[in-house]
Coordinates of C-alpha atoms in Angstrom, one line a residue:
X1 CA 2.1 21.3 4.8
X2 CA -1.0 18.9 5.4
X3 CA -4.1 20.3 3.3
X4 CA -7.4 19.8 4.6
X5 CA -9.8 19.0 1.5
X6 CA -13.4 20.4 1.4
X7 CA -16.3 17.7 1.2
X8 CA -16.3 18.2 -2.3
X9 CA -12.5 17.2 -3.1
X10 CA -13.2 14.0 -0.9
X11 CA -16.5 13.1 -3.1
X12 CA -14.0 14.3 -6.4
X13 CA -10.9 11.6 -4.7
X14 CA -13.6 9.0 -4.6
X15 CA -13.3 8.1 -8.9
X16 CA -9.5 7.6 -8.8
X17 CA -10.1 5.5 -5.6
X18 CA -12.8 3.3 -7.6
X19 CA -10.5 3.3 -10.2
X20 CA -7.7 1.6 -8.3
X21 CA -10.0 -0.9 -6.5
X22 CA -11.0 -2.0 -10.0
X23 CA -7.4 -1.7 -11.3
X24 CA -6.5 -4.1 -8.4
X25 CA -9.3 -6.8 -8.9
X26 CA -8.2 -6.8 -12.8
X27 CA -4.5 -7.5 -11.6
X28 CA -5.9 -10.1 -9.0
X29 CA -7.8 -12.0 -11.3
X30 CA -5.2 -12.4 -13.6
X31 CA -2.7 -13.8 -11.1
X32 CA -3.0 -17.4 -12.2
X33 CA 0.1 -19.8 -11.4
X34 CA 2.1 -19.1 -14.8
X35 CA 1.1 -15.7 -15.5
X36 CA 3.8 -13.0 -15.2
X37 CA 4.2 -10.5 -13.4
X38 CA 3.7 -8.2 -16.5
X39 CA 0.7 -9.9 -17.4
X40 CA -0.9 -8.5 -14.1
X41 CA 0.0 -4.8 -14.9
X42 CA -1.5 -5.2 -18.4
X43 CA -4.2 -5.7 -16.7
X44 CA -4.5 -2.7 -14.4
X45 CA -3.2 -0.6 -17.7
X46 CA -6.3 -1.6 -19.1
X47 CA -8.5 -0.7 -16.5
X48 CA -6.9 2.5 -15.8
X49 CA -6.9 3.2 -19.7
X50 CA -10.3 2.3 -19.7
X51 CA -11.4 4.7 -17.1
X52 CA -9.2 7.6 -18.6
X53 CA -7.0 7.9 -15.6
X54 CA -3.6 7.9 -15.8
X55 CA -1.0 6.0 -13.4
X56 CA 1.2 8.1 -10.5
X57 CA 3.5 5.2 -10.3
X58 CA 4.5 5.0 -14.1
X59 CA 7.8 7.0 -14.5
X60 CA 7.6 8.0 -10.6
X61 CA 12.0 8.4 -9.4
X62 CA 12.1 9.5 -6.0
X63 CA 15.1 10.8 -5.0
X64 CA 16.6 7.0 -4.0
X65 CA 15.7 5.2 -7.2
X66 CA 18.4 4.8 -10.1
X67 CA 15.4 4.9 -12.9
X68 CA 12.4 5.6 -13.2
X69 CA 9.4 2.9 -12.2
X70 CA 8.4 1.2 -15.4
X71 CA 4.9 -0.1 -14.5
X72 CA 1.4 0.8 -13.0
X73 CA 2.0 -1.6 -10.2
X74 CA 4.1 -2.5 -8.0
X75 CA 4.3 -6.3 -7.8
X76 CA 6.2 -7.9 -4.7
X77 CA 6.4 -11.7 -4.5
X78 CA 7.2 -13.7 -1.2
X79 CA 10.3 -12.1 0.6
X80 CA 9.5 -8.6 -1.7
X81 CA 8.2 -6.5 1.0
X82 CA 7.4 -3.1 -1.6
X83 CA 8.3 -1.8 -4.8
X84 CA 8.9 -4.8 -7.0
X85 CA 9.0 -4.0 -10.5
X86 CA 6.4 -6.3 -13.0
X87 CA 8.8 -8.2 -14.9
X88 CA 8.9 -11.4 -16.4
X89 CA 8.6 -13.8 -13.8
X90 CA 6.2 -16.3 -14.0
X91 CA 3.8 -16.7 -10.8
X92 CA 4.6 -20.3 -9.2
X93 CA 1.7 -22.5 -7.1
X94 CA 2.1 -20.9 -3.3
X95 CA 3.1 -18.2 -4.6
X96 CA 2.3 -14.8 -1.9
X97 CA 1.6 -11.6 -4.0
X98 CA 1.3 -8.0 -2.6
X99 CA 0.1 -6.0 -5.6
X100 CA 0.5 -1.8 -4.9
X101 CA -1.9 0.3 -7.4
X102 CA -2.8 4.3 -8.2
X103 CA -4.5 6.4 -10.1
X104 CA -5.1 9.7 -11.1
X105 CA -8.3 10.9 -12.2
X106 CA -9.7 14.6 -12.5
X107 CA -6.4 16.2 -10.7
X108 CA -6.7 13.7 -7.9
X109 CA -5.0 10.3 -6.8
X110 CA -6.3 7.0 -5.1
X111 CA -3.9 4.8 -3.7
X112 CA -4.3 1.0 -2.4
X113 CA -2.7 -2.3 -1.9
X114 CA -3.2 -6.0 -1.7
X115 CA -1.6 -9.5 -0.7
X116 CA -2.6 -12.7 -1.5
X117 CA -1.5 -16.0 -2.5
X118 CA -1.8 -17.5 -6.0
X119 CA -2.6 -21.4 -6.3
X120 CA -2.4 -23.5 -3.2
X121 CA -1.7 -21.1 0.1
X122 CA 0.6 -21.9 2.7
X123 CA -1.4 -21.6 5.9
X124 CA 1.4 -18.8 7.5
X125 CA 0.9 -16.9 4.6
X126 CA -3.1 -16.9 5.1
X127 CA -2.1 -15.7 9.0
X128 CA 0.2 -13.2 8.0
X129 CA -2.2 -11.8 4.8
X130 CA -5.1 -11.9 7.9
X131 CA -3.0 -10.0 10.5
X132 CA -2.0 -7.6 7.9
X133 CA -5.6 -6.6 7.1
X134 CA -6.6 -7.0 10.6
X135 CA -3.5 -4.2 11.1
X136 CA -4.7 -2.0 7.9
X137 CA -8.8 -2.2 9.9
X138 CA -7.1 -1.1 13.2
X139 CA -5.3 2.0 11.8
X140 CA -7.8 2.8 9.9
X141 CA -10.4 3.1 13.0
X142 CA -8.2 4.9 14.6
X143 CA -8.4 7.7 12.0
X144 CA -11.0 9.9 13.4
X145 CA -11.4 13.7 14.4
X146 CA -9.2 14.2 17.8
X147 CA -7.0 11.2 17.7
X148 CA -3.1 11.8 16.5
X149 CA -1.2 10.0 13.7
X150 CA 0.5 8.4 17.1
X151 CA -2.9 6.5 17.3
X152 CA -3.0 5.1 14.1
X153 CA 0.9 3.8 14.1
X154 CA 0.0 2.3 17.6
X155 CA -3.0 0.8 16.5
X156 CA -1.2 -1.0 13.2
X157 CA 2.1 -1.7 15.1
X158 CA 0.0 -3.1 18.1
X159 CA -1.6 -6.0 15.9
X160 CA 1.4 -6.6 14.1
X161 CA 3.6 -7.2 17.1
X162 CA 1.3 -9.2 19.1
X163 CA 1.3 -11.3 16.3
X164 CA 5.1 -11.8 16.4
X165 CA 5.9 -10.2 12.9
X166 CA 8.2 -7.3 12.4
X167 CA 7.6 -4.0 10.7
X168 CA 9.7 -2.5 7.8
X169 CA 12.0 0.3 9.0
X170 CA 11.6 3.9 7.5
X171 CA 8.8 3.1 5.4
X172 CA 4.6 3.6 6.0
X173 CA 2.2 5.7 5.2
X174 CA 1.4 9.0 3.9
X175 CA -1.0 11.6 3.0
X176 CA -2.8 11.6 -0.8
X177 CA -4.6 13.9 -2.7
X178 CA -3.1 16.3 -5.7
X179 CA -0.1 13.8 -5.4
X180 CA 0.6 10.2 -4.4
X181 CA 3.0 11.6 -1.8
X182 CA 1.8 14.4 0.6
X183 CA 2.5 15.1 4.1
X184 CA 1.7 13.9 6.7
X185 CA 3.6 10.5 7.3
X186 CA 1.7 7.9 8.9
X187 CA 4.3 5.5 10.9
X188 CA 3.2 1.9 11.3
X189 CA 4.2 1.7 14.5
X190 CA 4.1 4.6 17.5
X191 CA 2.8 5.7 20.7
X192 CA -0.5 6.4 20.9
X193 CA -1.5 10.3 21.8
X194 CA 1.2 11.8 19.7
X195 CA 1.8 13.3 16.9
X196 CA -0.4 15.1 14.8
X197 CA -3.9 15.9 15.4
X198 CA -6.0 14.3 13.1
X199 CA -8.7 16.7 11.5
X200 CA -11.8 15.8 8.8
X201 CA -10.3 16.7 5.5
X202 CA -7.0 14.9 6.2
X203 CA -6.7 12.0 3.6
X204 CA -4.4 9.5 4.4
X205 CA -2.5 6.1 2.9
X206 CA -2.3 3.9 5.0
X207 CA -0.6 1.0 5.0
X208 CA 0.8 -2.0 6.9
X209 CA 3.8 -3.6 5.9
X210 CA 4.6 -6.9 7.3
X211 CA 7.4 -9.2 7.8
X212 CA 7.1 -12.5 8.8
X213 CA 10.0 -13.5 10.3
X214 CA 9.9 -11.0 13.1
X215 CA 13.1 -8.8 12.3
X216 CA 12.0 -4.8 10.9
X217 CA 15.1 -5.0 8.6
X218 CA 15.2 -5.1 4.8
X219 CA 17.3 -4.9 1.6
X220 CA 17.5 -3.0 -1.5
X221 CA 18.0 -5.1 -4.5
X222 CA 20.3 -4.0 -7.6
X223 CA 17.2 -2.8 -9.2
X224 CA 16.7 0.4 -6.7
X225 CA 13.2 -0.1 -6.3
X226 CA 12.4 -3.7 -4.8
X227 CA 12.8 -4.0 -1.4
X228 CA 13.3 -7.4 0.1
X229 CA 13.6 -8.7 3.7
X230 CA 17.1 -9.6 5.1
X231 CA 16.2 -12.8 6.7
X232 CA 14.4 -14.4 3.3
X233 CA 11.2 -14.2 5.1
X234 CA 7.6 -13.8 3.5
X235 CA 6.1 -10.5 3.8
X236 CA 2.4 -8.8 2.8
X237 CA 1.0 -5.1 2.4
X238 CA -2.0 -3.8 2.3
X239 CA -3.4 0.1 1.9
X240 CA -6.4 2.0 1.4
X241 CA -6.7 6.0 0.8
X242 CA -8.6 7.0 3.6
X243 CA -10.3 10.6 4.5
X244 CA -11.0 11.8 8.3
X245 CA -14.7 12.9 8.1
X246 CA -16.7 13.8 11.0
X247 CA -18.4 11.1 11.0
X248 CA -15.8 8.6 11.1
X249 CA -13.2 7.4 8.2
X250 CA -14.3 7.1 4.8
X251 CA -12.4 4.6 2.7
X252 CA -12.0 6.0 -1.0
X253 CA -10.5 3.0 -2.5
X254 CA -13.0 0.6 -1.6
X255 CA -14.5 -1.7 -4.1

């Protein structure tokens, strides 16, 4: 069941969404070549601590995971598509980081993502990071009153695939609001007019997930969480809660 939030919940959804914008800066600016991947959550835990939230990632087990996640963030590096768990590892020069944040703040949830690359970039990782924001910007104009989630997934999959890079199977968006994971799901890739209608009060998650090498196909490691792509390939996500208002899409998790 998709629930339509009143003006009021949207204005509410909008602290979390600061919340994680900040959480994902802190985490950013911390990615220095030979920090760790834990050394990035600290610094969202702070943030989030800071701001009294709490995190809807910490201790999250969906039905497919073996344990429970252990951080705030999930931290994917290079052929990590989603879901890496913040361990140890040390962050190398060239290194491309996608960095996956919530929060929940007064009985709501903000959720958002980022990629970039820590140190010197390889130029194919720039084009991919670009074309994966480029994808998040289409789907996101594409969320307006009268248009279907088929719009959104065509927008998305449309700049992905003209850009020659492949889109992970199974997995995209979804709604937000009391929880991280509401209904509807927001495919990154579809055909456009179908699908639900889109109505102001829908939030949504939405979020590109690209693969570099061109093949959709990925791998679970032995962790359960962190999923990899099968051909080694680099990969980049990006997401931004997003609520359908009248007057167009309003981003909640902007900086």
């Amino acid at each position: 069941m998709v629930e339509l939030k009143t003006e009021e919940s949207i204005n509410a959804m909008r602290a979390p969404g600061r919340v994680v914008a900040q959480a994902l800066a802190a985490a950013r600016a911390a990615a220095a070549v030979g920090a760790s991947l834990l050394d990035l959550d600290r610094a969202a835990r702070a943030v989030l601590a800071g701001a009294g939230a709490s995190s809807p990632f910490l201790g999250y087990r969906p039905h497919f995971a073996p344990v429970p996640f252990p951080g705030v963030v999930c931290a994917s590096v290079n052929d990590a598509i989603v879901h890496g768990i913040p361990d140890d590892y040390r962050l190398r020069d060239g290194d491309l980081v996608s960095i996956d944040c919530g929060a929940e703040l007064g009985g709501w949830v903000g959720d958002a993502a980022v990629s970039f690359t820590v140190g010197r970039p390889r130029p194919a990782d720039l084009r991919l990071i670009e074309t994966a924001e480029a994808a998040l910007a289409a789907g996101i104009a594409a969320a307006r009153p009268g248009n279907r989630i088929g719009d959104i997934a065509h927008a998305i999959g449309t700049v992905c695939r003209t850009a020659g890079y492949g889109i992970m199977e199974d997995f995209g968006g979804h709604g937000v609001g009391r929880t991280m994971h509401e209904d509807p799901g927001v495919p990154n890739e579809g055909r456009p007019g179908r699908g639900m209608q889109l109505r102001p009060g829908m939030v949504l998650a939405i979020e590109p997930m690209l693969i570099a090498g061109g093949t959709d196909e990925y791998r679970c490691d032995g962790d359960g969480w962190t999923l990899r792509t099968v051909d080694g390939s680099r990969a980049a996500h990006v997401e931004h809660t997003v609520a359908i208002t009248a007057d167009g899409p309003r981003i909640l998790t902007a900086p």
